[in-house]
Amino acid sequence: MTEDRGELPPGLALSWGVLPVQRRGPKPAFSIEQIVATGIEFGDRYGFEAISLQRIAAHLGVTTNAMYRYVRSKEELIVLVHDKAIGLPPELPAGWRAAATAWMKARVDRYAERPWLLDVPIRGAPVTPNLLRWIEVMLTALAGTGLSQHDNLGCLVLMDGFARNYASLARQLGASDSTPVQAEAVGQFLLPRLIEGGYPTLTSLYLNQEYEDELDDDLEFGLARILDGIEVLIGKLP
């Protein structure tokens, strides 16, 4: 399918399979799918900064200028790569709470598989197929709660924000070079200073080994609290 993309945002038409109007010239040597797949491969191997028209062109054995036959800009490339890399959501179980739990865990898992997705700039509301599919399935699961569409969308934004923030924190902690020995040394250093400096609550947490730079069961705890809040909101319906 081809048509004039006009003033649409970069990547929107291509993400939906709408190709630009064909111009005269040699037949394209590559497809949009090949270019996007290469971008994802670079992201998986080297991180977000490695996804560029120059690198992909060199990998495919063409000039950077030749890439503009396929995508209009790096921004358009990133939009396409992001949507393809995020993939489709899982099939959700019945019941809004179980569905929401599965949805948020799937988001966290996807970010764990491809941490570079967290580095993709957010520019406005999602408009590409896979990103919208994630929204569609979760809003469908929330449709039976009795909440308004506006409130359901607000719940989804809250859940997505939690999943993203948790995944970002997990990545940062995973990249930390702190060792158990260092963590113990920090605790031994801090504890007397917390006692002397008037930090009774933190002192208690340290003594009970509750204050750690690990996530442990924080995902389950955060999920449950968000869903509890939504359940309270549902309970206020007339």
PDB file of C-alpha atoms in Angstrom:
ATOM      1  CA  MET A   1       0.000   0.000   0.000  1.00  0.00           C
ATOM      2  CA  THR A   2       1.416   3.392  -0.956  1.00  0.00           C
ATOM      3  CA  GLU A   3       0.223   6.924  -0.415  1.00  0.00           C
ATOM      4  CA  ASP A   4       1.493  10.376   0.442  1.00  0.00           C
ATOM      5  CA  ARG A   5       2.415  10.506   4.130  1.00  0.00           C
ATOM      6  CA  GLY A   6       1.975  14.270   4.138  1.00  0.00           C
ATOM      7  CA  GLU A   7       2.479  15.930   7.506  1.00  0.00           C
ATOM      8  CA  LEU A   8       2.004  12.837   9.643  1.00  0.00           C
ATOM      9  CA  PRO A   9       4.478  12.324  12.523  1.00  0.00           C
ATOM     10  CA  PRO A  10       7.646  10.420  11.601  1.00  0.00           C
ATOM     11  CA  GLY A  11       7.140   6.673  11.416  1.00  0.00           C
ATOM     12  CA  LEU A  12       3.360   6.696  11.812  1.00  0.00           C
ATOM     13  CA  ALA A  13       2.431   5.748   8.247  1.00  0.00           C
ATOM     14  CA  LEU A  14       5.260   3.235   7.841  1.00  0.00           C
ATOM     15  CA  SER A  15       4.418   1.525  11.122  1.00  0.00           C
ATOM     16  CA  TRP A  16       0.939   0.823   9.731  1.00  0.00           C
ATOM     17  CA  GLY A  17       2.328  -0.518   6.470  1.00  0.00           C
ATOM     18  CA  VAL A  18       1.617   2.604   4.433  1.00  0.00           C
ATOM     19  CA  LEU A  19       4.599   3.076   2.117  1.00  0.00           C
ATOM     20  CA  PRO A  20       5.579   6.378   0.505  1.00  0.00           C
ATOM     21  CA  VAL A  21       4.604   7.062  -3.091  1.00  0.00           C
ATOM     22  CA  GLN A  22       7.099   5.253  -5.306  1.00  0.00           C
ATOM     23  CA  ARG A  23       9.460   7.461  -7.278  1.00  0.00           C
ATOM     24  CA  ARG A  24      11.327   6.631 -10.433  1.00  0.00           C
ATOM     25  CA  GLY A  25      14.663   4.948  -9.991  1.00  0.00           C
ATOM     26  CA  PRO A  26      16.241   1.584  -9.322  1.00  0.00           C
ATOM     27  CA  LYS A  27      14.294  -0.949  -7.327  1.00  0.00           C
ATOM     28  CA  PRO A  28      15.075  -0.697  -3.573  1.00  0.00           C
ATOM     29  CA  ALA A  29      17.698  -3.227  -2.493  1.00  0.00           C
ATOM     30  CA  PHE A  30      16.265  -3.618   0.985  1.00  0.00           C
ATOM     31  CA  SER A  31      12.930  -3.543   2.762  1.00  0.00           C
ATOM     32  CA  ILE A  32      11.791  -1.474   5.708  1.00  0.00           C
ATOM     33  CA  GLU A  33      11.518  -4.739   7.672  1.00  0.00           C
ATOM     34  CA  GLN A  34      15.204  -5.533   7.079  1.00  0.00           C
ATOM     35  CA  ILE A  35      16.290  -2.102   8.231  1.00  0.00           C
ATOM     36  CA  VAL A  36      14.121  -2.258  11.353  1.00  0.00           C
ATOM     37  CA  ALA A  37      15.359  -5.768  12.163  1.00  0.00           C
ATOM     38  CA  THR A  38      18.948  -4.532  11.907  1.00  0.00           C
ATOM     39  CA  GLY A  39      18.151  -1.629  14.220  1.00  0.00           C
ATOM     40  CA  ILE A  40      16.691  -4.022  16.802  1.00  0.00           C
ATOM     41  CA  GLU A  41      19.736  -6.269  16.507  1.00  0.00           C
ATOM     42  CA  PHE A  42      22.025  -3.311  17.211  1.00  0.00           C
ATOM     43  CA  GLY A  43      19.899  -2.273  20.184  1.00  0.00           C
ATOM     44  CA  ASP A  44      19.968  -5.792  21.632  1.00  0.00           C
ATOM     45  CA  ARG A  45      23.731  -6.085  21.180  1.00  0.00           C
ATOM     46  CA  TYR A  46      25.045  -2.615  21.876  1.00  0.00           C
ATOM     47  CA  GLY A  47      22.276  -0.498  23.369  1.00  0.00           C
ATOM     48  CA  PHE A  48      20.050   2.322  22.205  1.00  0.00           C
ATOM     49  CA  GLU A  49      22.852   4.679  21.110  1.00  0.00           C
ATOM     50  CA  ALA A  50      23.984   2.115  18.521  1.00  0.00           C
ATOM     51  CA  ILE A  51      20.732   2.437  16.565  1.00  0.00           C
ATOM     52  CA  SER A  52      21.582   4.917  13.820  1.00  0.00           C
ATOM     53  CA  LEU A  53      21.191   5.314  10.089  1.00  0.00           C
ATOM     54  CA  GLN A  54      24.975   5.445   9.683  1.00  0.00           C
ATOM     55  CA  ARG A  55      25.592   2.150  11.481  1.00  0.00           C
ATOM     56  CA  ILE A  56      22.770   0.347   9.739  1.00  0.00           C
ATOM     57  CA  ALA A  57      23.918   1.647   6.358  1.00  0.00           C
ATOM     58  CA  ALA A  58      27.466   0.429   6.989  1.00  0.00           C
ATOM     59  CA  HIS A  59      26.150  -2.958   8.102  1.00  0.00           C
ATOM     60  CA  LEU A  60      24.049  -3.289   4.944  1.00  0.00           C
ATOM     61  CA  GLY A  61      26.848  -2.070   2.719  1.00  0.00           C
ATOM     62  CA  VAL A  62      25.236   1.128   1.458  1.00  0.00           C
ATOM     63  CA  THR A  63      25.750   4.838   1.996  1.00  0.00           C
ATOM     64  CA  THR A  64      23.908   6.747   4.678  1.00  0.00           C
ATOM     65  CA  ASN A  65      22.207   8.808   1.997  1.00  0.00           C
ATOM     66  CA  ALA A  66      20.786   5.610   0.519  1.00  0.00           C
ATOM     67  CA  MET A  67      18.938   5.009   3.795  1.00  0.00           C
ATOM     68  CA  TYR A  68      16.727   8.008   3.139  1.00  0.00           C
ATOM     69  CA  ARG A  69      15.018   6.063   0.373  1.00  0.00           C
ATOM     70  CA  TYR A  70      13.435   4.028   3.162  1.00  0.00           C
ATOM     71  CA  VAL A  71      13.084   6.304   6.189  1.00  0.00           C
ATOM     72  CA  ARG A  72      12.974  10.075   6.351  1.00  0.00           C
ATOM     73  CA  SER A  73      15.045  10.533   9.511  1.00  0.00           C
ATOM     74  CA  LYS A  74      16.594   8.859  12.530  1.00  0.00           C
ATOM     75  CA  GLU A  75      13.462   9.774  14.475  1.00  0.00           C
ATOM     76  CA  GLU A  76      11.369   7.793  12.010  1.00  0.00           C
ATOM     77  CA  LEU A  77      13.769   4.857  12.296  1.00  0.00           C
ATOM     78  CA  ILE A  78      13.508   4.890  16.097  1.00  0.00           C
ATOM     79  CA  VAL A  79       9.706   4.965  15.984  1.00  0.00           C
ATOM     80  CA  LEU A  80       9.656   1.870  13.770  1.00  0.00           C
ATOM     81  CA  VAL A  81      12.314   0.025  15.750  1.00  0.00           C
ATOM     82  CA  HIS A  82      10.596   0.806  19.050  1.00  0.00           C
ATOM     83  CA  ASP A  83       7.197  -0.448  17.956  1.00  0.00           C
ATOM     84  CA  LYS A  84       8.593  -3.656  16.479  1.00  0.00           C
ATOM     85  CA  ALA A  85      10.858  -4.337  19.456  1.00  0.00           C
ATOM     86  CA  ILE A  86       8.126  -3.852  22.063  1.00  0.00           C
ATOM     87  CA  GLY A  87       6.170  -6.573  20.285  1.00  0.00           C
ATOM     88  CA  LEU A  88       2.655  -7.703  21.065  1.00  0.00           C
ATOM     89  CA  PRO A  89       1.186  -8.037  24.556  1.00  0.00           C
ATOM     90  CA  PRO A  90       0.432 -11.452  26.043  1.00  0.00           C
ATOM     91  CA  GLU A  91      -3.026 -12.934  26.166  1.00  0.00           C
ATOM     92  CA  LEU A  92      -4.468 -11.702  29.446  1.00  0.00           C
ATOM     93  CA  PRO A  93      -6.379 -13.856  31.945  1.00  0.00           C
ATOM     94  CA  ALA A  94      -9.988 -13.199  32.871  1.00  0.00           C
ATOM     95  CA  GLY A  95     -10.741 -10.653  35.582  1.00  0.00           C
ATOM     96  CA  TRP A  96      -9.405  -7.104  35.548  1.00  0.00           C
ATOM     97  CA  ARG A  97      -7.059  -7.590  38.516  1.00  0.00           C
ATOM     98  CA  ALA A  98      -5.431 -10.755  37.181  1.00  0.00           C
ATOM     99  CA  ALA A  99      -5.223  -9.125  33.747  1.00  0.00           C
ATOM    100  CA  ALA A 100      -3.579  -6.002  35.152  1.00  0.00           C
ATOM    101  CA  THR A 101      -1.035  -8.072  37.071  1.00  0.00           C
ATOM    102  CA  ALA A 102      -0.138 -10.087  33.972  1.00  0.00           C
ATOM    103  CA  TRP A 103       0.021  -6.916  31.866  1.00  0.00           C
ATOM    104  CA  MET A 104       2.398  -5.074  34.200  1.00  0.00           C
ATOM    105  CA  LYS A 105       4.643  -8.107  34.686  1.00  0.00           C
ATOM    106  CA  ALA A 106       4.808  -8.552  30.917  1.00  0.00           C
ATOM    107  CA  ARG A 107       5.875  -4.914  30.537  1.00  0.00           C
ATOM    108  CA  VAL A 108       8.602  -5.374  33.147  1.00  0.00           C
ATOM    109  CA  ASP A 109       9.763  -8.593  31.465  1.00  0.00           C
ATOM    110  CA  ARG A 110       9.935  -6.910  28.061  1.00  0.00           C
ATOM    111  CA  TYR A 111      12.090  -4.133  29.481  1.00  0.00           C
ATOM    112  CA  ALA A 112      14.303  -6.731  31.158  1.00  0.00           C
ATOM    113  CA  GLU A 113      14.731  -8.496  27.806  1.00  0.00           C
ATOM    114  CA  ARG A 114      15.489  -5.246  26.006  1.00  0.00           C
ATOM    115  CA  PRO A 115      16.618  -2.614  28.531  1.00  0.00           C
ATOM    116  CA  TRP A 116      17.419  -0.158  25.740  1.00  0.00           C
ATOM    117  CA  LEU A 117      13.682   0.327  25.213  1.00  0.00           C
ATOM    118  CA  LEU A 118      13.769   2.443  28.368  1.00  0.00           C
ATOM    119  CA  ASP A 119      16.059   4.901  26.560  1.00  0.00           C
ATOM    120  CA  VAL A 120      13.662   5.536  23.677  1.00  0.00           C
ATOM    121  CA  PRO A 121      12.386   9.128  23.964  1.00  0.00           C
ATOM    122  CA  ILE A 122       8.673   9.463  24.666  1.00  0.00           C
ATOM    123  CA  ARG A 123       7.083  11.888  22.218  1.00  0.00           C
ATOM    124  CA  GLY A 124       3.370  12.159  22.784  1.00  0.00           C
ATOM    125  CA  ALA A 125       0.737   9.464  23.071  1.00  0.00           C
ATOM    126  CA  PRO A 126       1.377   6.056  21.450  1.00  0.00           C
ATOM    127  CA  VAL A 127       0.101   5.852  17.876  1.00  0.00           C
ATOM    128  CA  THR A 128       1.858   2.802  16.395  1.00  0.00           C
ATOM    129  CA  PRO A 129       0.266  -0.671  16.098  1.00  0.00           C
ATOM    130  CA  ASN A 130       2.028  -2.702  18.784  1.00  0.00           C
ATOM    131  CA  LEU A 131       2.079   0.089  21.346  1.00  0.00           C
ATOM    132  CA  LEU A 132      -1.624   0.642  20.791  1.00  0.00           C
ATOM    133  CA  ARG A 133      -2.296  -3.095  21.079  1.00  0.00           C
ATOM    134  CA  TRP A 134      -0.874  -3.060  24.618  1.00  0.00           C
ATOM    135  CA  ILE A 135      -3.267  -0.249  25.440  1.00  0.00           C
ATOM    136  CA  GLU A 136      -6.197  -1.935  23.713  1.00  0.00           C
ATOM    137  CA  VAL A 137      -5.937  -5.222  25.616  1.00  0.00           C
ATOM    138  CA  MET A 138      -5.593  -3.541  29.004  1.00  0.00           C
ATOM    139  CA  LEU A 139      -8.440  -1.108  28.424  1.00  0.00           C
ATOM    140  CA  THR A 140     -10.575  -4.046  27.299  1.00  0.00           C
ATOM    141  CA  ALA A 141      -9.786  -5.836  30.572  1.00  0.00           C
ATOM    142  CA  LEU A 142     -10.720  -2.714  32.547  1.00  0.00           C
ATOM    143  CA  ALA A 143     -13.931  -2.134  30.595  1.00  0.00           C
ATOM    144  CA  GLY A 144     -15.938  -4.343  32.942  1.00  0.00           C
ATOM    145  CA  THR A 145     -14.973  -2.428  36.088  1.00  0.00           C
ATOM    146  CA  GLY A 146     -17.686   0.180  35.643  1.00  0.00           C
ATOM    147  CA  LEU A 147     -15.144   2.996  35.613  1.00  0.00           C
ATOM    148  CA  SER A 148     -15.345   5.640  32.920  1.00  0.00           C
ATOM    149  CA  GLN A 149     -13.088   5.374  29.891  1.00  0.00           C
ATOM    150  CA  HIS A 150     -11.202   8.392  31.210  1.00  0.00           C
ATOM    151  CA  ASP A 151     -10.552   6.694  34.556  1.00  0.00           C
ATOM    152  CA  ASN A 152      -9.610   3.426  32.871  1.00  0.00           C
ATOM    153  CA  LEU A 153      -7.035   5.280  30.790  1.00  0.00           C
ATOM    154  CA  GLY A 154      -5.738   6.961  33.939  1.00  0.00           C
ATOM    155  CA  CYS A 155      -5.357   3.545  35.596  1.00  0.00           C
ATOM    156  CA  LEU A 156      -3.442   2.292  32.581  1.00  0.00           C
ATOM    157  CA  VAL A 157      -1.064   5.277  32.651  1.00  0.00           C
ATOM    158  CA  LEU A 158      -0.444   4.618  36.342  1.00  0.00           C
ATOM    159  CA  MET A 159       0.304   0.938  35.725  1.00  0.00           C
ATOM    160  CA  ASP A 160       2.562   1.663  32.785  1.00  0.00           C
ATOM    161  CA  GLY A 161       4.477   4.269  34.764  1.00  0.00           C
ATOM    162  CA  PHE A 162       5.044   1.834  37.612  1.00  0.00           C
ATOM    163  CA  ALA A 163       6.252  -0.908  35.262  1.00  0.00           C
ATOM    164  CA  ARG A 164       8.625   1.481  33.533  1.00  0.00           C
ATOM    165  CA  ASN A 165      10.007   2.949  36.758  1.00  0.00           C
ATOM    166  CA  TYR A 166      10.486  -0.488  38.299  1.00  0.00           C
ATOM    167  CA  ALA A 167      12.270  -1.764  35.192  1.00  0.00           C
ATOM    168  CA  SER A 168      14.491   1.320  35.121  1.00  0.00           C
ATOM    169  CA  LEU A 169      15.452   0.868  38.772  1.00  0.00           C
ATOM    170  CA  ALA A 170      16.116  -2.833  38.219  1.00  0.00           C
ATOM    171  CA  ARG A 171      18.414  -2.006  35.322  1.00  0.00           C
ATOM    172  CA  GLN A 172      20.351   0.550  37.329  1.00  0.00           C
ATOM    173  CA  LEU A 173      20.769  -1.807  40.275  1.00  0.00           C
ATOM    174  CA  GLY A 174      21.777  -4.604  37.919  1.00  0.00           C
ATOM    175  CA  ALA A 175      24.454  -2.383  36.413  1.00  0.00           C
ATOM    176  CA  SER A 176      25.815  -1.420  39.829  1.00  0.00           C
ATOM    177  CA  ASP A 177      29.284  -2.748  40.595  1.00  0.00           C
ATOM    178  CA  SER A 178      28.542  -2.936  44.306  1.00  0.00           C
ATOM    179  CA  THR A 179      29.479  -6.299  45.861  1.00  0.00           C
ATOM    180  CA  PRO A 180      28.087  -7.972  48.999  1.00  0.00           C
ATOM    181  CA  VAL A 181      31.375  -7.197  50.733  1.00  0.00           C
ATOM    182  CA  GLN A 182      31.066  -3.513  49.827  1.00  0.00           C
ATOM    183  CA  ALA A 183      27.432  -3.434  50.931  1.00  0.00           C
ATOM    184  CA  GLU A 184      28.414  -4.900  54.290  1.00  0.00           C
ATOM    185  CA  ALA A 185      31.222  -2.363  54.622  1.00  0.00           C
ATOM    186  CA  VAL A 186      28.802   0.476  53.906  1.00  0.00           C
ATOM    187  CA  GLY A 187      26.428  -0.829  56.556  1.00  0.00           C
ATOM    188  CA  GLN A 188      29.180  -1.101  59.146  1.00  0.00           C
ATOM    189  CA  PHE A 189      30.282   2.431  58.356  1.00  0.00           C
ATOM    190  CA  LEU A 190      26.793   3.947  58.420  1.00  0.00           C
ATOM    191  CA  LEU A 191      25.244   2.205  61.413  1.00  0.00           C
ATOM    192  CA  PRO A 192      27.142   4.021  64.224  1.00  0.00           C
ATOM    193  CA  ARG A 193      26.684   7.321  62.408  1.00  0.00           C
ATOM    194  CA  LEU A 194      22.956   6.739  62.063  1.00  0.00           C
ATOM    195  CA  ILE A 195      22.753   6.024  65.792  1.00  0.00           C
ATOM    196  CA  GLU A 196      24.791   9.060  66.754  1.00  0.00           C
ATOM    197  CA  GLY A 197      23.208  11.356  64.178  1.00  0.00           C
ATOM    198  CA  GLY A 198      19.606  10.806  65.224  1.00  0.00           C
ATOM    199  CA  TYR A 199      18.206   8.462  62.557  1.00  0.00           C
ATOM    200  CA  PRO A 200      16.234   6.050  64.758  1.00  0.00           C
ATOM    201  CA  THR A 201      13.933   4.714  62.047  1.00  0.00           C
ATOM    202  CA  LEU A 202      16.753   4.037  59.589  1.00  0.00           C
ATOM    203  CA  THR A 203      18.811   2.534  62.398  1.00  0.00           C
ATOM    204  CA  SER A 204      15.983   0.108  63.096  1.00  0.00           C
ATOM    205  CA  LEU A 205      15.739  -0.792  59.395  1.00  0.00           C
ATOM    206  CA  TYR A 206      19.458  -1.454  59.232  1.00  0.00           C
ATOM    207  CA  LEU A 207      19.454  -3.584  62.369  1.00  0.00           C
ATOM    208  CA  ASN A 208      16.533  -5.613  61.029  1.00  0.00           C
ATOM    209  CA  GLN A 209      18.256  -5.923  57.632  1.00  0.00           C
ATOM    210  CA  GLU A 210      15.319  -4.246  55.931  1.00  0.00           C
ATOM    211  CA  TYR A 211      17.293  -1.407  54.326  1.00  0.00           C
ATOM    212  CA  GLU A 212      18.940  -2.845  51.217  1.00  0.00           C
ATOM    213  CA  ASP A 213      19.653  -1.653  47.688  1.00  0.00           C
ATOM    214  CA  GLU A 214      17.777  -4.624  46.242  1.00  0.00           C
ATOM    215  CA  LEU A 215      14.257  -4.916  44.831  1.00  0.00           C
ATOM    216  CA  ASP A 216      13.350  -8.248  46.432  1.00  0.00           C
ATOM    217  CA  ASP A 217       9.536  -8.437  46.498  1.00  0.00           C
ATOM    218  CA  ASP A 218       9.041  -4.739  45.648  1.00  0.00           C
ATOM    219  CA  LEU A 219       7.406  -5.609  42.339  1.00  0.00           C
ATOM    220  CA  GLU A 220       4.670  -7.676  43.952  1.00  0.00           C
ATOM    221  CA  PHE A 221       4.221  -5.084  46.692  1.00  0.00           C
ATOM    222  CA  GLY A 222       3.897  -2.195  44.246  1.00  0.00           C
ATOM    223  CA  LEU A 223       1.550  -4.108  41.963  1.00  0.00           C
ATOM    224  CA  ALA A 224      -0.715  -5.024  44.837  1.00  0.00           C
ATOM    225  CA  ARG A 225      -0.886  -1.450  46.172  1.00  0.00           C
ATOM    226  CA  ILE A 226      -1.765  -0.005  42.762  1.00  0.00           C
ATOM    227  CA  LEU A 227      -4.472  -2.607  42.208  1.00  0.00           C
ATOM    228  CA  ASP A 228      -5.802  -2.073  45.735  1.00  0.00           C
ATOM    229  CA  GLY A 229      -6.155   1.618  44.921  1.00  0.00           C
ATOM    230  CA  ILE A 230      -8.033   0.881  41.704  1.00  0.00           C
ATOM    231  CA  GLU A 231     -10.281  -1.501  43.612  1.00  0.00           C
ATOM    232  CA  VAL A 232     -11.093   1.255  46.110  1.00  0.00           C
ATOM    233  CA  LEU A 233     -11.963   3.549  43.208  1.00  0.00           C
ATOM    234  CA  ILE A 234     -14.256   0.902  41.761  1.00  0.00           C
ATOM    235  CA  GLY A 235     -15.866   0.469  45.166  1.00  0.00           C
ATOM    236  CA  LYS A 236     -16.840   4.163  45.210  1.00  0.00           C
ATOM    237  CA  LEU A 237     -18.957   3.796  42.096  1.00  0.00           C
ATOM    238  CA  PRO A 238     -22.674   4.471  42.689  1.00  0.00           C
TER     239      PRO A 238
END
